[in-house]
Amino acid sequence: MTTPPFDQMPDNPYLLLTPGPLSTSKGVKRVMLRDWCTWDDDYNAIVETIRARLLTIANAPEGYTSVLMQGSGTFSVESVITTAVAPGDRLLVLANGAYGLRIAEIARRIGIDFTVLDSGELAQPGLNELAATLADDPAITHVAVVHCETTTGMLNPIEEIGAVVKEHGRIYIVDAMSSFGGVPIDMATLGADFLISSANKCIQGVPGFGFVIARRAILASLAGTARSLSLDLHAQWQTMEEHHGKWRFTSPTHTVRAFAQALAEFEEEGGVAARHQRYRENHRILIEGMERLGFVCLLNPSVRSPIITAFYNPPHPDYDFRRFYEALKTRGYVIYPGKVSEHSTFRIGTIGHVFPRDIEALVEAVEQSREP
Ligand SMILES: *Cc1c(COP(=O)(O)O)cnc(C)c1O
């Protein structure tokens, strides 16, 4: 079997309108055609450049460092929890969706002492409740929250939450998986001690690793606390620092090279500000078009993110999500099923190598695909 030359390869049969993996550019895919040696200087220099650029994108001041970790985003979340929340510590999880609850589940599996403040899927975490919980429970050492809760698309107020956490002198962990690079995040004012994201979200790389931006002094104090060998964030960081970009175990070389290309394209586009603007435009066109067709958004406009939007499944007895999904897929668009437990929804992502004209075409495809 022969393979056509790269430039004659067919485009994807459909656009991914999902929160990761998402549609990537041809440039990102093209750079994966080369093999890299995991401990060679050529490769490690790419890793070091990525680590430095991540700090710049986050506007991280002096005193922050970054670490890359193999696996999907959850592996990086788990590496932070198992490394940062040491035996004897207590974690408070602010949950309003599946990803917040996943952090609690990670803690439970490790045997970490934790408690959950669950505001429900349709509400942001309450700042007064958080302050009262921290005041009442001095044993709590760490607070974790999700920035964009991908379950619903809700954007949580991480700055305001951070101010309360810092006022009470606790360590602050933010899962910014689906927002980093697509929504401005300013580490200099946020005060987060650990911020987590991954290669295949708003930077628009391919899946295979996540990354953590961490306060260096705290990370440096965590030698030996991880209750996992492969997810030991401190050990990974130490190896990357001492060996200038070396990973402890086989690194996802092609994914890393693709990520470097994705970062270059990100900067070419104009960085976070430009990407945020494009995603917001995608989101605006989506909402306008879908509402015109009679679809109803799950969330109030004030808490929506430009990342992903949840819509109620139409209550019509003849509507079937699976059929709607397949009809859209045939027309070139893959959307996402719902994840909200209390309401029947589906979701459409507006991140990735996806542009306003794509969303306009999607709305037309929705009009043709819906029934009756
Ligand atoms: C995507 C995502 C994750 C990680 O999910 P993986 O499937 O492990 O990549 C974690 N948190 C949030 C908020 C996410 O959107």
mmCIF file of C-alpha atoms and ligand atoms in Angstrom:
data_model
loop_
_atom_site.group_PDB
_atom_site.id
_atom_site.type_symbol
_atom_site.label_atom_id
_atom_site.label_comp_id
_atom_site.label_asym_id
_atom_site.label_seq_id
_atom_site.Cartn_x
_atom_site.Cartn_y
_atom_site.Cartn_z
ATOM 1 C CA MET A 1 0.000 0.000 0.000
ATOM 2 C CA THR A 2 1.419 3.395 -0.950
ATOM 3 C CA THR A 3 0.859 6.609 0.950
ATOM 4 C CA PRO A 4 0.203 9.835 -0.973
ATOM 5 C CA PRO A 5 2.694 12.693 -0.570
ATOM 6 C CA PHE A 6 1.959 14.719 2.554
ATOM 7 C CA ASP A 7 0.521 17.725 0.747
ATOM 8 C CA GLN A 8 -1.885 15.507 -1.139
ATOM 9 C CA MET A 9 -3.160 13.809 1.989
ATOM 10 C CA PRO A 10 -6.889 14.338 2.330
ATOM 11 C CA ASP A 11 -8.121 16.717 5.008
ATOM 12 C CA ASN A 12 -9.822 15.290 8.032
ATOM 13 C CA PRO A 13 -13.242 13.901 7.086
ATOM 14 C CA TYR A 14 -14.724 16.053 9.857
ATOM 15 C CA LEU A 15 -13.896 18.945 12.130
ATOM 16 C CA LEU A 16 -13.612 18.118 15.835
ATOM 17 C CA LEU A 17 -15.799 20.494 17.837
ATOM 18 C CA THR A 18 -14.776 18.822 21.065
ATOM 19 C CA PRO A 19 -12.747 20.001 24.046
ATOM 20 C CA GLY A 20 -9.679 17.928 23.165
ATOM 21 C CA PRO A 21 -8.308 16.251 21.260
ATOM 22 C CA LEU A 22 -9.306 18.967 18.856
ATOM 23 C CA SER A 23 -8.729 19.933 15.249
ATOM 24 C CA THR A 24 -5.084 20.804 14.664
ATOM 25 C CA SER A 25 -3.394 22.641 11.793
ATOM 26 C CA LYS A 26 -1.565 20.911 8.970
ATOM 27 C CA GLY A 27 1.653 22.479 10.228
ATOM 28 C CA VAL A 28 1.242 20.787 13.614
ATOM 29 C CA LYS A 29 0.609 17.434 11.953
ATOM 30 C CA ARG A 30 3.438 17.848 9.459
ATOM 31 C CA VAL A 31 6.247 18.243 12.011
ATOM 32 C CA MET A 32 5.455 14.813 13.442
ATOM 33 C CA LEU A 33 6.950 13.166 10.354
ATOM 34 C CA ARG A 34 10.383 13.116 11.956
ATOM 35 C CA ASP A 35 11.794 10.922 14.719
ATOM 36 C CA TRP A 36 13.654 12.314 17.716
ATOM 37 C CA CYS A 37 16.038 10.839 20.223
ATOM 38 C CA THR A 38 14.635 11.315 23.696
ATOM 39 C CA TRP A 39 17.972 12.217 25.357
ATOM 40 C CA ASP A 40 19.679 14.094 22.537
ATOM 41 C CA ASP A 41 20.440 17.820 22.980
ATOM 42 C CA ASP A 42 18.451 18.720 19.821
ATOM 43 C CA TYR A 43 15.331 17.317 21.399
ATOM 44 C CA ASN A 44 15.950 18.530 24.949
ATOM 45 C CA ALA A 45 16.453 22.079 23.642
ATOM 46 C CA ILE A 46 12.886 21.947 22.273
ATOM 47 C CA VAL A 47 11.635 20.876 25.691
ATOM 48 C CA GLU A 48 13.465 23.744 27.396
ATOM 49 C CA THR A 49 12.036 26.263 24.936
ATOM 50 C CA ILE A 50 8.529 24.950 25.596
ATOM 51 C CA ARG A 51 9.034 25.185 29.365
ATOM 52 C CA ALA A 52 10.149 28.811 29.077
ATOM 53 C CA ARG A 53 7.334 29.794 26.683
ATOM 54 C CA LEU A 54 4.684 28.357 28.965
ATOM 55 C CA LEU A 55 5.883 30.652 31.751
ATOM 56 C CA THR A 56 5.702 33.637 29.412
ATOM 57 C CA ILE A 57 2.176 32.785 28.242
ATOM 58 C CA ALA A 58 1.080 32.536 31.886
ATOM 59 C CA ASN A 59 2.817 35.841 32.693
ATOM 60 C CA ALA A 60 4.499 33.956 35.531
ATOM 61 C CA PRO A 61 6.744 36.191 37.613
ATOM 62 C CA GLU A 62 10.145 35.241 39.055
ATOM 63 C CA GLY A 63 9.840 32.241 41.312
ATOM 64 C CA TYR A 64 7.742 30.052 39.001
ATOM 65 C CA THR A 65 8.884 27.039 37.034
ATOM 66 C CA SER A 66 7.222 24.624 34.621
ATOM 67 C CA VAL A 67 7.256 20.846 34.260
ATOM 68 C CA LEU A 68 5.929 18.607 31.493
ATOM 69 C CA MET A 69 4.371 15.243 32.350
ATOM 70 C CA GLN A 70 3.514 12.281 30.129
ATOM 71 C CA GLY A 71 -0.091 11.202 29.687
ATOM 72 C CA SER A 72 -3.410 12.939 29.179
ATOM 73 C CA GLY A 73 -4.365 15.951 31.278
ATOM 74 C CA THR A 74 -5.665 13.851 34.150
ATOM 75 C CA PHE A 75 -2.191 12.369 34.638
ATOM 76 C CA SER A 76 -0.856 15.873 35.271
ATOM 77 C CA VAL A 77 -3.683 16.645 37.700
ATOM 78 C CA GLU A 78 -2.942 13.408 39.517
ATOM 79 C CA SER A 79 0.791 14.174 39.573
ATOM 80 C CA VAL A 80 0.098 17.538 41.240
ATOM 81 C CA ILE A 81 -2.284 16.058 43.800
ATOM 82 C CA THR A 82 -0.046 13.111 44.704
ATOM 83 C CA THR A 83 3.057 15.310 44.922
ATOM 84 C CA ALA A 84 1.763 18.565 46.419
ATOM 85 C CA VAL A 85 -0.720 17.229 48.963
ATOM 86 C CA ALA A 86 1.657 15.420 51.286
ATOM 87 C CA PRO A 87 0.701 12.830 53.907
ATOM 88 C CA GLY A 88 -0.898 14.724 56.806
ATOM 89 C CA ASP A 89 -2.219 17.503 54.560
ATOM 90 C CA ARG A 90 -5.903 18.065 53.832
ATOM 91 C CA LEU A 91 -7.371 19.058 50.466
ATOM 92 C CA LEU A 92 -10.501 21.112 49.844
ATOM 93 C CA VAL A 93 -11.978 20.584 46.375
ATOM 94 C CA LEU A 94 -14.382 23.206 45.000
ATOM 95 C CA ALA A 95 -16.524 21.201 42.624
ATOM 96 C CA ASN A 96 -19.212 22.163 40.119
ATOM 97 C CA GLY A 97 -18.891 19.438 37.555
ATOM 98 C CA ALA A 98 -17.244 16.184 36.552
ATOM 99 C CA TYR A 99 -13.690 17.555 36.438
ATOM 100 C CA GLY A 100 -13.850 18.989 39.959
ATOM 101 C CA LEU A 101 -15.244 15.694 41.203
ATOM 102 C CA ARG A 102 -12.443 13.878 39.375
ATOM 103 C CA ILE A 103 -9.898 15.750 41.533
ATOM 104 C CA ALA A 104 -11.748 14.498 44.616
ATOM 105 C CA GLU A 105 -11.726 10.960 43.211
ATOM 106 C CA ILE A 106 -7.961 11.192 42.631
ATOM 107 C CA ALA A 107 -7.508 12.219 46.273
ATOM 108 C CA ARG A 108 -9.731 9.374 47.457
ATOM 109 C CA ARG A 109 -7.755 6.773 45.483
ATOM 110 C CA ILE A 110 -4.436 8.029 46.841
ATOM 111 C CA GLY A 111 -5.784 8.035 50.381
ATOM 112 C CA ILE A 112 -5.463 11.803 50.809
ATOM 113 C CA ASP A 113 -7.596 13.460 53.461
ATOM 114 C CA PHE A 114 -10.041 15.671 51.559
ATOM 115 C CA THR A 115 -13.374 17.428 51.626
ATOM 116 C CA VAL A 116 -15.598 18.709 48.807
ATOM 117 C CA LEU A 117 -17.554 21.944 48.598
ATOM 118 C CA ASP A 118 -20.000 21.165 45.788
ATOM 119 C CA SER A 119 -21.937 24.156 44.442
ATOM 120 C CA GLY A 120 -23.821 22.043 41.888
ATOM 121 C CA GLU A 121 -23.326 22.024 38.144
ATOM 122 C CA LEU A 122 -25.133 25.297 37.501
ATOM 123 C CA ALA A 123 -23.521 27.514 40.160
ATOM 124 C CA GLN A 124 -20.064 28.929 40.737
ATOM 125 C CA PRO A 125 -18.283 28.148 44.005
ATOM 126 C CA GLY A 126 -19.475 30.496 46.761
ATOM 127 C CA LEU A 127 -16.754 32.827 48.016
ATOM 128 C CA ASN A 128 -18.358 33.335 51.444
ATOM 129 C CA GLU A 129 -18.808 29.601 51.864
ATOM 130 C CA LEU A 130 -15.172 29.073 50.913
ATOM 131 C CA ALA A 131 -13.984 31.687 53.412
ATOM 132 C CA ALA A 132 -16.137 30.155 56.162
ATOM 133 C CA THR A 133 -14.897 26.639 55.389
ATOM 134 C CA LEU A 134 -11.260 27.715 55.527
ATOM 135 C CA ALA A 135 -11.835 29.651 58.756
ATOM 136 C CA ASP A 136 -13.650 26.697 60.373
ATOM 137 C CA ASP A 137 -11.240 24.003 59.276
ATOM 138 C CA PRO A 138 -7.596 24.935 59.921
ATOM 139 C CA ALA A 139 -6.541 21.409 58.924
ATOM 140 C CA ILE A 140 -7.179 22.284 55.252
ATOM 141 C CA THR A 141 -3.788 22.946 53.654
ATOM 142 C CA HIS A 142 -4.679 22.983 49.938
ATOM 143 C CA VAL A 143 -7.593 24.202 47.802
ATOM 144 C CA ALA A 144 -8.207 22.937 44.254
ATOM 145 C CA VAL A 145 -10.612 24.315 41.646
ATOM 146 C CA VAL A 146 -11.260 23.928 37.908
ATOM 147 C CA HIS A 147 -11.063 27.120 35.822
ATOM 148 C CA CYS A 148 -13.243 26.228 32.839
ATOM 149 C CA GLU A 149 -15.494 23.370 34.029
ATOM 150 C CA THR A 150 -15.683 21.563 30.709
ATOM 151 C CA THR A 151 -18.759 19.626 31.894
ATOM 152 C CA THR A 152 -20.937 22.687 31.361
ATOM 153 C CA GLY A 153 -18.546 25.266 29.885
ATOM 154 C CA MET A 154 -18.732 27.350 33.053
ATOM 155 C CA LEU A 155 -15.861 29.711 33.749
ATOM 156 C CA ASN A 156 -15.091 29.826 37.470
ATOM 157 C CA PRO A 157 -13.785 33.056 39.073
ATOM 158 C CA ILE A 158 -10.276 31.810 39.854
ATOM 159 C CA GLU A 159 -8.915 35.260 40.763
ATOM 160 C CA GLU A 160 -11.589 35.880 43.414
ATOM 161 C CA ILE A 161 -11.259 32.330 44.737
ATOM 162 C CA GLY A 162 -7.469 32.748 44.805
ATOM 163 C CA ALA A 163 -7.747 35.939 46.847
ATOM 164 C CA VAL A 164 -9.747 34.083 49.529
ATOM 165 C CA VAL A 165 -7.380 31.090 49.500
ATOM 166 C CA LYS A 166 -4.327 33.342 49.839
ATOM 167 C CA GLU A 167 -5.954 35.459 52.555
ATOM 168 C CA HIS A 168 -6.229 32.220 54.526
ATOM 169 C CA GLY A 169 -2.667 31.191 53.696
ATOM 170 C CA ARG A 170 -3.457 27.927 51.886
ATOM 171 C CA ILE A 171 -1.843 26.363 48.820
ATOM 172 C CA TYR A 172 -3.856 26.969 45.650
ATOM 173 C CA ILE A 173 -4.192 24.440 42.801
ATOM 174 C CA VAL A 174 -5.964 25.389 39.544
ATOM 175 C CA ASP A 175 -6.995 22.942 36.815
ATOM 176 C CA ALA A 176 -6.816 25.297 33.829
ATOM 177 C CA MET A 177 -6.820 22.390 31.408
ATOM 178 C CA SER A 178 -9.368 23.627 28.902
ATOM 179 C CA SER A 179 -8.716 27.380 29.304
ATOM 180 C CA PHE A 180 -4.936 27.914 29.338
ATOM 181 C CA GLY A 181 -3.929 29.767 26.175
ATOM 182 C CA GLY A 182 -7.550 30.456 25.225
ATOM 183 C CA VAL A 183 -8.573 32.634 28.164
ATOM 184 C CA PRO A 184 -6.107 35.133 29.665
ATOM 185 C CA ILE A 185 -4.550 33.873 32.909
ATOM 186 C CA ASP A 186 -2.156 36.078 34.823
ATOM 187 C CA MET A 187 -0.036 34.105 37.289
ATOM 188 C CA ALA A 188 1.392 37.353 38.646
ATOM 189 C CA THR A 189 -1.990 38.310 40.113
ATOM 190 C CA LEU A 190 -3.683 34.900 40.393
ATOM 191 C CA GLY A 191 -1.483 33.640 43.201
ATOM 192 C CA ALA A 192 -1.888 29.990 42.180
ATOM 193 C CA ASP A 193 0.844 27.686 43.403
ATOM 194 C CA PHE A 194 0.091 24.990 40.809
ATOM 195 C CA LEU A 195 -1.637 25.527 37.467
ATOM 196 C CA ILE A 196 -2.287 22.574 35.174
ATOM 197 C CA SER A 197 -3.065 22.255 31.469
ATOM 198 C CA SER A 198 -2.308 19.912 28.588
ATOM 199 C CA ALA A 199 -0.958 19.792 25.042
ATOM 200 C CA ASN A 200 -4.220 19.089 23.246
ATOM 201 C CA LYS A 201 -6.400 21.959 24.425
ATOM 202 C CA CYS A 202 -6.141 25.687 23.671
ATOM 203 C CA ILE A 203 -2.509 25.663 22.552
ATOM 204 C CA GLN A 204 -3.820 23.299 19.823
ATOM 205 C CA GLY A 205 -1.249 20.535 19.990
ATOM 206 C CA VAL A 206 -1.894 16.798 19.838
ATOM 207 C CA PRO A 207 -2.500 14.611 22.913
ATOM 208 C CA GLY A 208 0.285 12.946 24.876
ATOM 209 C CA PHE A 209 1.426 15.177 27.725
ATOM 210 C CA GLY A 210 0.311 17.796 30.208
ATOM 211 C CA PHE A 211 2.167 20.572 31.954
ATOM 212 C CA VAL A 212 2.281 22.245 35.328
ATOM 213 C CA ILE A 213 3.300 25.790 36.178
ATOM 214 C CA ALA A 214 4.390 25.746 39.804
ATOM 215 C CA ARG A 215 5.829 27.967 42.472
ATOM 216 C CA ARG A 216 9.433 26.826 42.484
ATOM 217 C CA ALA A 217 10.038 27.031 46.262
ATOM 218 C CA ILE A 218 6.999 24.860 47.000
ATOM 219 C CA LEU A 219 7.775 22.273 44.322
ATOM 220 C CA ALA A 220 11.406 22.115 45.493
ATOM 221 C CA SER A 221 10.221 21.168 49.005
ATOM 222 C CA LEU A 222 8.259 18.129 47.784
ATOM 223 C CA ALA A 223 11.001 15.529 47.305
ATOM 224 C CA GLY A 224 9.679 12.068 48.092
ATOM 225 C CA THR A 225 6.082 13.035 48.888
ATOM 226 C CA ALA A 226 4.510 11.530 45.749
ATOM 227 C CA ARG A 227 2.782 8.190 46.319
ATOM 228 C CA SER A 228 3.440 7.288 42.687
ATOM 229 C CA LEU A 229 6.695 6.620 40.898
ATOM 230 C CA SER A 230 5.801 7.737 37.387
ATOM 231 C CA LEU A 231 3.640 10.698 38.464
ATOM 232 C CA ASP A 232 6.231 12.156 40.857
ATOM 233 C CA LEU A 233 6.164 15.805 39.765
ATOM 234 C CA HIS A 234 9.160 16.751 41.894
ATOM 235 C CA ALA A 235 11.348 14.008 40.435
ATOM 236 C CA GLN A 236 10.259 14.901 36.896
ATOM 237 C CA TRP A 237 11.039 18.572 37.540
ATOM 238 C CA GLN A 238 14.428 17.760 39.054
ATOM 239 C CA THR A 239 15.407 15.661 36.037
ATOM 240 C CA MET A 240 14.259 18.381 33.620
ATOM 241 C CA GLU A 241 16.180 21.024 35.573
ATOM 242 C CA GLU A 242 19.385 19.074 36.058
ATOM 243 C CA HIS A 243 19.505 17.552 32.580
ATOM 244 C CA HIS A 244 18.160 20.590 30.666
ATOM 245 C CA GLY A 245 14.916 19.235 29.305
ATOM 246 C CA LYS A 246 15.334 15.508 29.831
ATOM 247 C CA TRP A 247 12.255 13.512 30.859
ATOM 248 C CA ARG A 248 12.600 10.698 33.390
ATOM 249 C CA PHE A 249 10.941 8.057 31.236
ATOM 250 C CA THR A 250 10.297 7.820 27.485
ATOM 251 C CA SER A 251 8.908 11.141 26.427
ATOM 252 C CA PRO A 252 6.201 11.615 23.776
ATOM 253 C CA THR A 253 8.721 13.024 21.286
ATOM 254 C CA HIS A 254 6.421 13.559 18.303
ATOM 255 C CA THR A 255 3.783 15.167 20.488
ATOM 256 C CA VAL A 256 6.373 17.477 22.001
ATOM 257 C CA ARG A 257 7.665 18.507 18.577
ATOM 258 C CA ALA A 258 4.079 19.125 17.452
ATOM 259 C CA PHE A 259 3.502 21.243 20.555
ATOM 260 C CA ALA A 260 6.522 23.416 19.731
ATOM 261 C CA GLN A 261 4.957 24.031 16.313
ATOM 262 C CA ALA A 262 1.585 24.725 17.915
ATOM 263 C CA LEU A 263 3.270 27.312 20.168
ATOM 264 C CA ALA A 264 4.896 28.982 17.168
ATOM 265 C CA GLU A 265 1.510 29.182 15.426
ATOM 266 C CA PHE A 266 -0.060 30.443 18.662
ATOM 267 C CA GLU A 267 2.446 33.286 18.792
ATOM 268 C CA GLU A 268 1.998 34.012 15.092
ATOM 269 C CA GLU A 269 -1.734 34.379 15.656
ATOM 270 C CA GLY A 270 -1.071 36.960 18.374
ATOM 271 C CA GLY A 271 -0.885 34.938 21.604
ATOM 272 C CA VAL A 272 -3.614 34.565 24.217
ATOM 273 C CA ALA A 273 -5.357 37.848 23.363
ATOM 274 C CA ALA A 274 -5.858 36.923 19.700
ATOM 275 C CA ARG A 275 -6.832 33.347 20.437
ATOM 276 C CA HIS A 276 -9.289 34.435 23.101
ATOM 277 C CA GLN A 277 -10.801 36.854 20.568
ATOM 278 C CA ARG A 278 -11.172 34.115 17.923
ATOM 279 C CA TYR A 279 -12.741 31.678 20.396
ATOM 280 C CA ARG A 280 -15.127 34.383 21.600
ATOM 281 C CA GLU A 281 -16.136 35.100 18.020
ATOM 282 C CA ASN A 282 -16.651 31.349 17.390
ATOM 283 C CA HIS A 283 -18.729 31.169 20.558
ATOM 284 C CA ARG A 284 -20.800 34.264 19.685
ATOM 285 C CA ILE A 285 -21.648 32.953 16.206
ATOM 286 C CA LEU A 286 -22.514 29.552 17.667
ATOM 287 C CA ILE A 287 -24.880 30.926 20.308
ATOM 288 C CA GLU A 288 -26.593 33.330 17.927
ATOM 289 C CA GLY A 289 -27.056 30.641 15.307
ATOM 290 C CA MET A 290 -28.218 27.934 17.686
ATOM 291 C CA GLU A 291 -30.658 30.250 19.474
ATOM 292 C CA ARG A 292 -32.051 31.284 16.095
ATOM 293 C CA LEU A 293 -32.687 27.584 15.440
ATOM 294 C CA GLY A 294 -34.479 27.289 18.774
ATOM 295 C CA PHE A 295 -31.778 25.621 20.872
ATOM 296 C CA VAL A 296 -31.456 26.729 24.496
ATOM 297 C CA CYS A 297 -28.152 27.173 26.369
ATOM 298 C CA LEU A 298 -27.733 25.494 29.737
ATOM 299 C CA LEU A 299 -25.870 28.377 31.387
ATOM 300 C CA ASN A 300 -26.535 32.067 31.913
ATOM 301 C CA PRO A 301 -24.445 34.305 29.640
ATOM 302 C CA SER A 302 -22.492 35.748 32.603
ATOM 303 C CA VAL A 303 -20.807 32.432 33.473
ATOM 304 C CA ARG A 304 -20.272 30.983 29.983
ATOM 305 C CA SER A 305 -16.790 30.411 28.580
ATOM 306 C CA PRO A 306 -15.821 30.701 24.915
ATOM 307 C CA ILE A 307 -14.397 27.157 25.146
ATOM 308 C CA ILE A 308 -17.395 24.872 25.047
ATOM 309 C CA THR A 309 -21.143 25.423 25.246
ATOM 310 C CA ALA A 310 -23.794 23.081 26.613
ATOM 311 C CA PHE A 311 -27.223 23.097 24.988
ATOM 312 C CA TYR A 312 -30.360 21.337 26.188
ATOM 313 C CA ASN A 313 -31.357 18.415 24.027
ATOM 314 C CA PRO A 314 -34.651 19.444 22.391
ATOM 315 C CA PRO A 315 -37.525 17.947 24.396
ATOM 316 C CA HIS A 316 -39.257 16.824 21.194
ATOM 317 C CA PRO A 317 -40.200 13.106 21.356
ATOM 318 C CA ASP A 318 -38.740 12.439 17.878
ATOM 319 C CA TYR A 319 -35.354 13.944 18.702
ATOM 320 C CA ASP A 320 -32.524 11.477 19.224
ATOM 321 C CA PHE A 321 -29.004 12.741 20.037
ATOM 322 C CA ARG A 322 -27.305 9.805 18.365
ATOM 323 C CA ARG A 323 -29.120 10.451 15.074
ATOM 324 C CA PHE A 324 -28.429 14.188 15.280
ATOM 325 C CA TYR A 325 -24.759 13.429 15.991
ATOM 326 C CA GLU A 326 -24.451 11.061 13.035
ATOM 327 C CA ALA A 327 -26.206 13.473 10.681
ATOM 328 C CA LEU A 328 -23.790 16.251 11.695
ATOM 329 C CA LYS A 329 -20.809 13.943 11.373
ATOM 330 C CA THR A 330 -21.828 13.077 7.822
ATOM 331 C CA ARG A 331 -21.826 16.806 7.096
ATOM 332 C CA GLY A 332 -18.321 17.190 8.540
ATOM 333 C CA TYR A 333 -18.761 18.123 12.213
ATOM 334 C CA VAL A 334 -18.207 16.046 15.328
ATOM 335 C CA ILE A 335 -19.851 17.417 18.471
ATOM 336 C CA TYR A 336 -19.802 16.174 22.043
ATOM 337 C CA PRO A 337 -22.407 14.396 24.140
ATOM 338 C CA GLY A 338 -23.491 15.937 27.433
ATOM 339 C CA LYS A 339 -21.838 15.229 30.758
ATOM 340 C CA VAL A 340 -24.158 17.131 33.070
ATOM 341 C CA SER A 341 -25.905 14.719 35.400
ATOM 342 C CA GLU A 342 -28.988 16.779 36.212
ATOM 343 C CA HIS A 343 -29.970 17.892 32.705
ATOM 344 C CA SER A 344 -30.117 16.336 29.238
ATOM 345 C CA THR A 345 -27.561 18.253 27.178
ATOM 346 C CA PHE A 346 -25.089 18.068 24.342
ATOM 347 C CA ARG A 347 -21.976 20.198 23.938
ATOM 348 C CA ILE A 348 -20.216 22.002 21.126
ATOM 349 C CA GLY A 349 -16.593 23.082 21.487
ATOM 350 C CA THR A 350 -15.323 26.248 19.828
ATOM 351 C CA ILE A 351 -11.581 25.717 20.394
ATOM 352 C CA GLY A 352 -8.913 24.273 18.114
ATOM 353 C CA HIS A 353 -8.010 25.086 14.523
ATOM 354 C CA VAL A 354 -11.580 26.260 14.022
ATOM 355 C CA PHE A 355 -12.608 29.645 12.685
ATOM 356 C CA PRO A 356 -15.752 31.817 12.550
ATOM 357 C CA ARG A 357 -16.512 30.642 8.983
ATOM 358 C CA ASP A 358 -16.432 27.033 10.259
ATOM 359 C CA ILE A 359 -18.971 27.858 12.955
ATOM 360 C CA GLU A 360 -21.209 29.620 10.428
ATOM 361 C CA ALA A 361 -21.090 26.472 8.282
ATOM 362 C CA LEU A 362 -21.750 24.336 11.351
ATOM 363 C CA VAL A 363 -24.922 26.272 12.150
ATOM 364 C CA GLU A 364 -26.148 25.597 8.604
ATOM 365 C CA ALA A 365 -25.321 21.910 9.035
ATOM 366 C CA VAL A 366 -27.259 21.870 12.324
ATOM 367 C CA GLU A 367 -30.246 23.358 10.540
ATOM 368 C CA GLN A 368 -30.075 20.581 7.934
ATOM 369 C CA SER A 369 -29.398 17.827 10.484
ATOM 370 C CA ARG A 370 -32.001 18.527 13.108
ATOM 371 C CA GLU A 371 -35.299 16.874 13.024
ATOM 372 C CA PRO A 372 -38.140 17.227 12.815
HETATM 373 C C1 LIG B 1 -9.691 17.854 29.344
HETATM 374 C C2 LIG B 1 -9.762 18.165 30.796
HETATM 375 C C3 LIG B 1 -9.025 17.423 31.745
HETATM 376 C C4 LIG B 1 -8.164 16.258 31.369
HETATM 377 O O1 LIG B 1 -8.827 15.279 30.687
HETATM 378 P P1 LIG B 1 -7.989 14.137 29.942
HETATM 379 O O2 LIG B 1 -9.038 13.352 29.257
HETATM 380 O O3 LIG B 1 -7.250 13.393 30.965
HETATM 381 O O4 LIG B 1 -7.048 14.865 29.012
HETATM 382 C C5 LIG B 1 -9.060 17.826 33.055
HETATM 383 N N1 LIG B 1 -9.777 18.886 33.452
HETATM 384 C C6 LIG B 1 -10.501 19.616 32.580
HETATM 385 C C7 LIG B 1 -11.257 20.786 33.089
HETATM 386 C C8 LIG B 1 -10.521 19.275 31.227
HETATM 387 O O5 LIG B 1 -11.240 20.002 30.364
#
